[in-house]
Every structure is written in structure tokens, then in C-alpha cells.
mmCIF file of the C-alpha atoms, coordinates in Angstrom:
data_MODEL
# 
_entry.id   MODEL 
# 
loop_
_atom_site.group_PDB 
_atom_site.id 
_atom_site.type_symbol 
_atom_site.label_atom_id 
_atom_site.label_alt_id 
_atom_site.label_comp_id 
_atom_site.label_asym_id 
_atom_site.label_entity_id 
_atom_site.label_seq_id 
_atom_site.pdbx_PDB_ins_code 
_atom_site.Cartn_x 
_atom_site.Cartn_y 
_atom_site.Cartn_z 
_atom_site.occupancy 
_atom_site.B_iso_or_equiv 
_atom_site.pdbx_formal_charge 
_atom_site.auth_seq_id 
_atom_site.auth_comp_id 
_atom_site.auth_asym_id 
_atom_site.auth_atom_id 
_atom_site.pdbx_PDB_model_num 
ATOM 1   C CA . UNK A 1 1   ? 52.249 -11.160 -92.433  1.00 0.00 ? 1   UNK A CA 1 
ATOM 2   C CA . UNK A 1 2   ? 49.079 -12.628 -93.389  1.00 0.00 ? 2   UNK A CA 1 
ATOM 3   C CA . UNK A 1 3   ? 47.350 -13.056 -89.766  1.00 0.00 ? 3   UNK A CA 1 
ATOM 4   C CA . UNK A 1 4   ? 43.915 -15.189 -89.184  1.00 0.00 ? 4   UNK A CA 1 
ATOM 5   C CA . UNK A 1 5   ? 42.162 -13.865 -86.135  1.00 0.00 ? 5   UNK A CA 1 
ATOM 6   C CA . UNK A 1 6   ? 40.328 -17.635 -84.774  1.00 0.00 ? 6   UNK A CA 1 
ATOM 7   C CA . UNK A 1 7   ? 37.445 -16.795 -82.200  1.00 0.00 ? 7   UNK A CA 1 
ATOM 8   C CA . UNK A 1 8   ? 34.153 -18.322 -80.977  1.00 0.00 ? 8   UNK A CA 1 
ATOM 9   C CA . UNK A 1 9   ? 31.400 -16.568 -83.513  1.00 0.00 ? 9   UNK A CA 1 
ATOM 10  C CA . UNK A 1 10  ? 28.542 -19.444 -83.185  1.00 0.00 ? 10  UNK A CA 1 
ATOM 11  C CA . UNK A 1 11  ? 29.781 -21.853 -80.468  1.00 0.00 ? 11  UNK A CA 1 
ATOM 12  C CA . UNK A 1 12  ? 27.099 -22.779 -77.801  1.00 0.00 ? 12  UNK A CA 1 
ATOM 13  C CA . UNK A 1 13  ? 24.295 -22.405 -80.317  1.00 0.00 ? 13  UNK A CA 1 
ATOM 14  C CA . UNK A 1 14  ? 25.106 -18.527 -79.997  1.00 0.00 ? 14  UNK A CA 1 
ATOM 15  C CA . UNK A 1 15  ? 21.744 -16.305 -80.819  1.00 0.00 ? 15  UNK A CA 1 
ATOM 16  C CA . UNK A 1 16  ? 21.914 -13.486 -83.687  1.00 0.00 ? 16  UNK A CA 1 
ATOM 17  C CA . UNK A 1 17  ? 23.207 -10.879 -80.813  1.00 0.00 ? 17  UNK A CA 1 
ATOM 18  C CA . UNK A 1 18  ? 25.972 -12.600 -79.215  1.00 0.00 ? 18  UNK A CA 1 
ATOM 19  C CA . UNK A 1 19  ? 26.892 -13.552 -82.923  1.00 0.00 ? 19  UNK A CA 1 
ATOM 20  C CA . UNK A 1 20  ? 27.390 -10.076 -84.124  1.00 0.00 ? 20  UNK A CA 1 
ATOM 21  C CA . UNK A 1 21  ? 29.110 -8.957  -80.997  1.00 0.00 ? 21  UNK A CA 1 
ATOM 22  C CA . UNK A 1 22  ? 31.690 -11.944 -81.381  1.00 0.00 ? 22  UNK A CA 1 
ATOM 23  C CA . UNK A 1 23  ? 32.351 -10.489 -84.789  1.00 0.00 ? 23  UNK A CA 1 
ATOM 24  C CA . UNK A 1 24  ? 32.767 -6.902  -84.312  1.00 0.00 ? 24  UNK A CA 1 
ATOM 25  C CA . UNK A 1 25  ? 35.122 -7.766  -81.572  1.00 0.00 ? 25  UNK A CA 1 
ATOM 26  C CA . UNK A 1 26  ? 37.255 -10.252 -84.054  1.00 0.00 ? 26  UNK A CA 1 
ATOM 27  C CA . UNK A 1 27  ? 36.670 -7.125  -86.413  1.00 0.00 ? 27  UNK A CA 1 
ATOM 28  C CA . UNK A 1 28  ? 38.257 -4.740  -84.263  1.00 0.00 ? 28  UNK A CA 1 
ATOM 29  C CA . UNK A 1 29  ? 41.048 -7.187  -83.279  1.00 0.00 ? 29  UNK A CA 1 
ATOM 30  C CA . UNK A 1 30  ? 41.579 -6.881  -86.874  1.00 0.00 ? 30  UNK A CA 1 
ATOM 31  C CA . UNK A 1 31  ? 41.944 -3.321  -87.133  1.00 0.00 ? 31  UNK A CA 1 
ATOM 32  C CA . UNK A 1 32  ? 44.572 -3.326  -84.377  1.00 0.00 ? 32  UNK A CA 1 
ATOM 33  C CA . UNK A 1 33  ? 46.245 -6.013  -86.593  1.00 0.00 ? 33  UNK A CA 1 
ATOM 34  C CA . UNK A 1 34  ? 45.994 -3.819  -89.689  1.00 0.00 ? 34  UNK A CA 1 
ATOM 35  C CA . UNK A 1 35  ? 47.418 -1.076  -87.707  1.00 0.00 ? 35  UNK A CA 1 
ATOM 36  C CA . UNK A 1 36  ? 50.565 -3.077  -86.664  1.00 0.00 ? 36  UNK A CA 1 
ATOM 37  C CA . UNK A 1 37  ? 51.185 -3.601  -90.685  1.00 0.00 ? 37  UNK A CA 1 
ATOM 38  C CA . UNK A 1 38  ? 49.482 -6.695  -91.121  1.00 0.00 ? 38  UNK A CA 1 
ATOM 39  C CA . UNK A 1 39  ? 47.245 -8.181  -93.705  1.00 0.00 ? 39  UNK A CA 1 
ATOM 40  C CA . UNK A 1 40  ? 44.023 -9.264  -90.755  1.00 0.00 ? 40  UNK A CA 1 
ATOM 41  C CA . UNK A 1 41  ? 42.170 -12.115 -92.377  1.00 0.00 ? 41  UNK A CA 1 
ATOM 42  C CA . UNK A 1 42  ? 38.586 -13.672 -90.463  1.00 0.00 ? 42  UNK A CA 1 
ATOM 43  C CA . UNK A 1 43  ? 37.128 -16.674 -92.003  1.00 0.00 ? 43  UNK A CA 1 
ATOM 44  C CA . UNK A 1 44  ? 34.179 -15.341 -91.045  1.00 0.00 ? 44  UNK A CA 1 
ATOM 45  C CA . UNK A 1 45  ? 34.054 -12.550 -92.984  1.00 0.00 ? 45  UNK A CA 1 
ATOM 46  C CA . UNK A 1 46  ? 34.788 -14.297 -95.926  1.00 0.00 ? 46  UNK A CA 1 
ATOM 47  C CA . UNK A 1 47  ? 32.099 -17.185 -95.403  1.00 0.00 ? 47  UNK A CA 1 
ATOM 48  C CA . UNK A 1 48  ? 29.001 -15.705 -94.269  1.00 0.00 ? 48  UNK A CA 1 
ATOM 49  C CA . UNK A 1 49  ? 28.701 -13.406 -97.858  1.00 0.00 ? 49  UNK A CA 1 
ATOM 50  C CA . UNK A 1 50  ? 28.695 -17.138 -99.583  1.00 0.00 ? 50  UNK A CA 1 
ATOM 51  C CA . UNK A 1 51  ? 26.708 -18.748 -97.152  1.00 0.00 ? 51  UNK A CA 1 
ATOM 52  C CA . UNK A 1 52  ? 24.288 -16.063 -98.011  1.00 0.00 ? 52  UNK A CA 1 
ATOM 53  C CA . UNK A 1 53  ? 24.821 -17.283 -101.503 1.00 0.00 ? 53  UNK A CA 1 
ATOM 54  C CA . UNK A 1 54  ? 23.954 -20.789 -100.912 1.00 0.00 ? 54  UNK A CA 1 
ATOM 55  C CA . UNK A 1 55  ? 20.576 -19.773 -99.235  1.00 0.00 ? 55  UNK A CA 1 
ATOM 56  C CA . UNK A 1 56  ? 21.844 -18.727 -95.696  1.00 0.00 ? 56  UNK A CA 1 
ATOM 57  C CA . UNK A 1 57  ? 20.694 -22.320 -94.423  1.00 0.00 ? 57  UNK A CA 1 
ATOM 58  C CA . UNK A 1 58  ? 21.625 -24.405 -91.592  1.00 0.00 ? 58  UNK A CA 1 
ATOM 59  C CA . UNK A 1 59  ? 23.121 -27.025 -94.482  1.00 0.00 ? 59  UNK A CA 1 
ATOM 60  C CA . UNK A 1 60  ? 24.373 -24.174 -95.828  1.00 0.00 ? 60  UNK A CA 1 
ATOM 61  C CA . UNK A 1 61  ? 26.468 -23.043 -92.701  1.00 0.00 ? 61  UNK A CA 1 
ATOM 62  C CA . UNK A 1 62  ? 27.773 -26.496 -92.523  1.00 0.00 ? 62  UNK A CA 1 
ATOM 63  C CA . UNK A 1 63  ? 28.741 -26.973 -95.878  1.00 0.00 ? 63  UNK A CA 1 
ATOM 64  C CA . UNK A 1 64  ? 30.375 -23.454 -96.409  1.00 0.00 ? 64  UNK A CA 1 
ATOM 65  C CA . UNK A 1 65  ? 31.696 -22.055 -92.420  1.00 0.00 ? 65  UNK A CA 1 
ATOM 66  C CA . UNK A 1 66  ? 34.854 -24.451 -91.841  1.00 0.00 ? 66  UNK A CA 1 
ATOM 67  C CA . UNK A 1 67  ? 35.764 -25.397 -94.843  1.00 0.00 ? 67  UNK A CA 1 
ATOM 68  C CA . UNK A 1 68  ? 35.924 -22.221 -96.348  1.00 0.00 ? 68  UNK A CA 1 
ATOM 69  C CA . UNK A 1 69  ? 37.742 -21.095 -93.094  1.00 0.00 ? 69  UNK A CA 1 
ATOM 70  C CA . UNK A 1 70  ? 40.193 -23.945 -92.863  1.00 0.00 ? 70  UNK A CA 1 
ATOM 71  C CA . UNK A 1 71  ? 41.571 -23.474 -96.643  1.00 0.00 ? 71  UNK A CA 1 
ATOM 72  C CA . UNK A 1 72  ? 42.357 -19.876 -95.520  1.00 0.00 ? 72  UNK A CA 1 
ATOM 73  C CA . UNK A 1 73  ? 44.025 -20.487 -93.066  1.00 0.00 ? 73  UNK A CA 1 
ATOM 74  C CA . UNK A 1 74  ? 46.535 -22.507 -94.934  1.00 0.00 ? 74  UNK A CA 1 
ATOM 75  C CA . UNK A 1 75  ? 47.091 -19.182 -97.178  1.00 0.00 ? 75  UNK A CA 1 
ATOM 76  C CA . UNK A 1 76  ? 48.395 -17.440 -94.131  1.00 0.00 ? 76  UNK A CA 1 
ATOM 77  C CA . UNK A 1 77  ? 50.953 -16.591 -92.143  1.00 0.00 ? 77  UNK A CA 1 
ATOM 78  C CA . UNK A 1 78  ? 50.118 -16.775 -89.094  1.00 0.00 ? 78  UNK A CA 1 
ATOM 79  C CA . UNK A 1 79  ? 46.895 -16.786 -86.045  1.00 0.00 ? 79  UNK A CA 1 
ATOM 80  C CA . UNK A 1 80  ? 45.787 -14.704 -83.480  1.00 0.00 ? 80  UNK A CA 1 
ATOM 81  C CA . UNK A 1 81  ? 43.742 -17.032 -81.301  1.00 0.00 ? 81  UNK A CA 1 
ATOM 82  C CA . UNK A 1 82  ? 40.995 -14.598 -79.618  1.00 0.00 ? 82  UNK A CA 1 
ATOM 83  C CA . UNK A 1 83  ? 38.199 -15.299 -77.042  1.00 0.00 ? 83  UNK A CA 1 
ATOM 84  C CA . UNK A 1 84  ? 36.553 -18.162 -75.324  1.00 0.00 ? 84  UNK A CA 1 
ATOM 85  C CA . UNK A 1 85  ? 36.548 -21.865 -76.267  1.00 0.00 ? 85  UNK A CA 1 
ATOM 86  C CA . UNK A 1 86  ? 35.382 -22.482 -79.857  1.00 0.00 ? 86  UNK A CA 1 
ATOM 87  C CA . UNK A 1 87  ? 35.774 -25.409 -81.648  1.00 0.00 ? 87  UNK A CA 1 
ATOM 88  C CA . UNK A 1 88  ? 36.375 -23.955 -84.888  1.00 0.00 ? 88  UNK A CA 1 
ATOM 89  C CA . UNK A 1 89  ? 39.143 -21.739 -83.962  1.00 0.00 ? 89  UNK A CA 1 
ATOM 90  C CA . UNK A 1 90  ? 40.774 -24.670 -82.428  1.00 0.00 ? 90  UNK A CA 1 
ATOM 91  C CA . UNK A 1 91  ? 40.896 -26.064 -85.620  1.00 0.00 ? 91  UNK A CA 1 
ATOM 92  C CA . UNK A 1 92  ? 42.166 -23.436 -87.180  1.00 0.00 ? 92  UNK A CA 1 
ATOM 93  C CA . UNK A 1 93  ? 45.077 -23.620 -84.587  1.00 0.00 ? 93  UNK A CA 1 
ATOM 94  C CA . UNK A 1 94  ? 45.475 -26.538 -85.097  1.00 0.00 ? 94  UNK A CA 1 
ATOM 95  C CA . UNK A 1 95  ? 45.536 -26.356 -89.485  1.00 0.00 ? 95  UNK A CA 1 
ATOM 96  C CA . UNK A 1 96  ? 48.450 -23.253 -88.151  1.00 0.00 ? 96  UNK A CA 1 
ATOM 97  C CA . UNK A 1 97  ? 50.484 -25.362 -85.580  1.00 0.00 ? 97  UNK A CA 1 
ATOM 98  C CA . UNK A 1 98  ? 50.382 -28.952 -87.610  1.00 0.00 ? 98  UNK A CA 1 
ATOM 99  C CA . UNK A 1 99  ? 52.167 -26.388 -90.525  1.00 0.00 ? 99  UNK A CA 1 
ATOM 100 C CA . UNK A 1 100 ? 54.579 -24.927 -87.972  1.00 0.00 ? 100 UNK A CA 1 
ATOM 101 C CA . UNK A 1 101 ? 53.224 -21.278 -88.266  1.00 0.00 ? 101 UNK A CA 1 
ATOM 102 C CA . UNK A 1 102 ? 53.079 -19.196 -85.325  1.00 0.00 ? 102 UNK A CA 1 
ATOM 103 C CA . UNK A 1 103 ? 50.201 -18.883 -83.513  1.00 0.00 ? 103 UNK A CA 1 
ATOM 104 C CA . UNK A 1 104 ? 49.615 -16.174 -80.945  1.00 0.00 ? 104 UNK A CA 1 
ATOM 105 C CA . UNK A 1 105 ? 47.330 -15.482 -77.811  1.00 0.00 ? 105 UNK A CA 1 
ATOM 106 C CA . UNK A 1 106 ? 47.288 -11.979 -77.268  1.00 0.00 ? 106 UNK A CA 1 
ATOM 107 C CA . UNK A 1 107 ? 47.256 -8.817  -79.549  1.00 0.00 ? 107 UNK A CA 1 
ATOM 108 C CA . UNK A 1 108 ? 50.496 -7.829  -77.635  1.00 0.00 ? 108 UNK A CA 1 
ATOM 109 C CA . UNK A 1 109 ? 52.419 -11.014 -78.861  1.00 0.00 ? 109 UNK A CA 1 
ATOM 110 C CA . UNK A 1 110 ? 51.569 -9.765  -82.655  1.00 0.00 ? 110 UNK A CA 1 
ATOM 111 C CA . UNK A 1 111 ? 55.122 -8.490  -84.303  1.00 0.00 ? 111 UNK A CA 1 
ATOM 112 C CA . UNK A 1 112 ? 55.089 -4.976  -85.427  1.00 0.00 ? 112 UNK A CA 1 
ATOM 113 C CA . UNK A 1 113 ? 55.513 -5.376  -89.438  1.00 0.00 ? 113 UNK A CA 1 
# 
């Protein structure tokens, strides 16, 4: 399976710090996803090189961050809900339930592929 890994990255007006360590702890989610023979997708990942792109502004963030997130998700399979409360992951959840794709809570409830 394709599996989105949704956690808090900015929520709560997170500084540079707490950013980076929310993201290399969805990144190493990831590798434990990779390592159960799944594809591990994070929005994140994807958005932030093209938010760079568009001049790594607050507009930018806005304009880029969910959207870009939120048509991923409906490419795959599958989400691994991770961390604290975040808006954005929620509505990634919620992209995953409304399509009746399974969303999990816990790296243990991942399916060995």
C-alpha cells in the first residue's frame, strides 16, 4: 500500500526546531513503514521543496502546504495518523475516511505487505 503518515509539523505556530523534530519523527515513522513493504508518503516532504519554489513565504505556505497535501492523499491507500492534535492531519483523515480508506493510529496497526 500507498500509506500517508498525517502529523502536527507547524500547528501552534511551531518555531524552526520543534518543526524539524516533528518531521524527522514522521520521517522515521516512514522508514518503519517502508520496512513493513509499504510505499511511506508525507505531504510534507513533498510541499516544502515547492514552497521553496514559490519564495518560501508565509502566502506561499498557505497557498502550497494543504493543498498539495490533500491531493496526495487521495492517490493513496491508506493513513497512519501520528502525534498530537494538528489540524491538517485531521484533514487528511478526514480526505481518507470520507473515501472509505483505512486509516490507522499506531505503527503496530500497519499490515505487513
Amino acid at each position: 500500500m500507498w500509506i500517508m503518515l498525517a502529523g502536527p509539523y507547524s500547528t501552534g505556530n511551531a518555531d524552526a526546531e520543534t518543526r524539524a523534530a516533528r518531521l524527522a519523527a514522521l520521517n522515521a515513522a516512514a522508514l518503519a513503514v517502508l520496512r513493513l513493504g509499504h510505499v511511506p508518503v508525507i505531504g510534507v516532504n513533498m510541499a516544502l521543496p515547492v514552497i521553496a519554489a514559490a519564495g518560501g513565504t508565509p502566502d506561499a505556505y498557505e497557498e502550497v502546504m494543504m493543498p498539495l497535501s490533500l491531493a496526495l492523499a487521495e492517490r493513496c491507500d491508506a493513513c497512519l495518523r501520528l502525534g498530537g492534535p494538528s489540524a491538517g492531519a485531521d484533514a487528511e483523515v478526514a480526505r481518507f475516511r470520507a473515501a472509505g480508506k483505512p486509516v490507522f493510529f499506531a505503527l503496530e496497526e500497519v499490515p505487513g505487505g
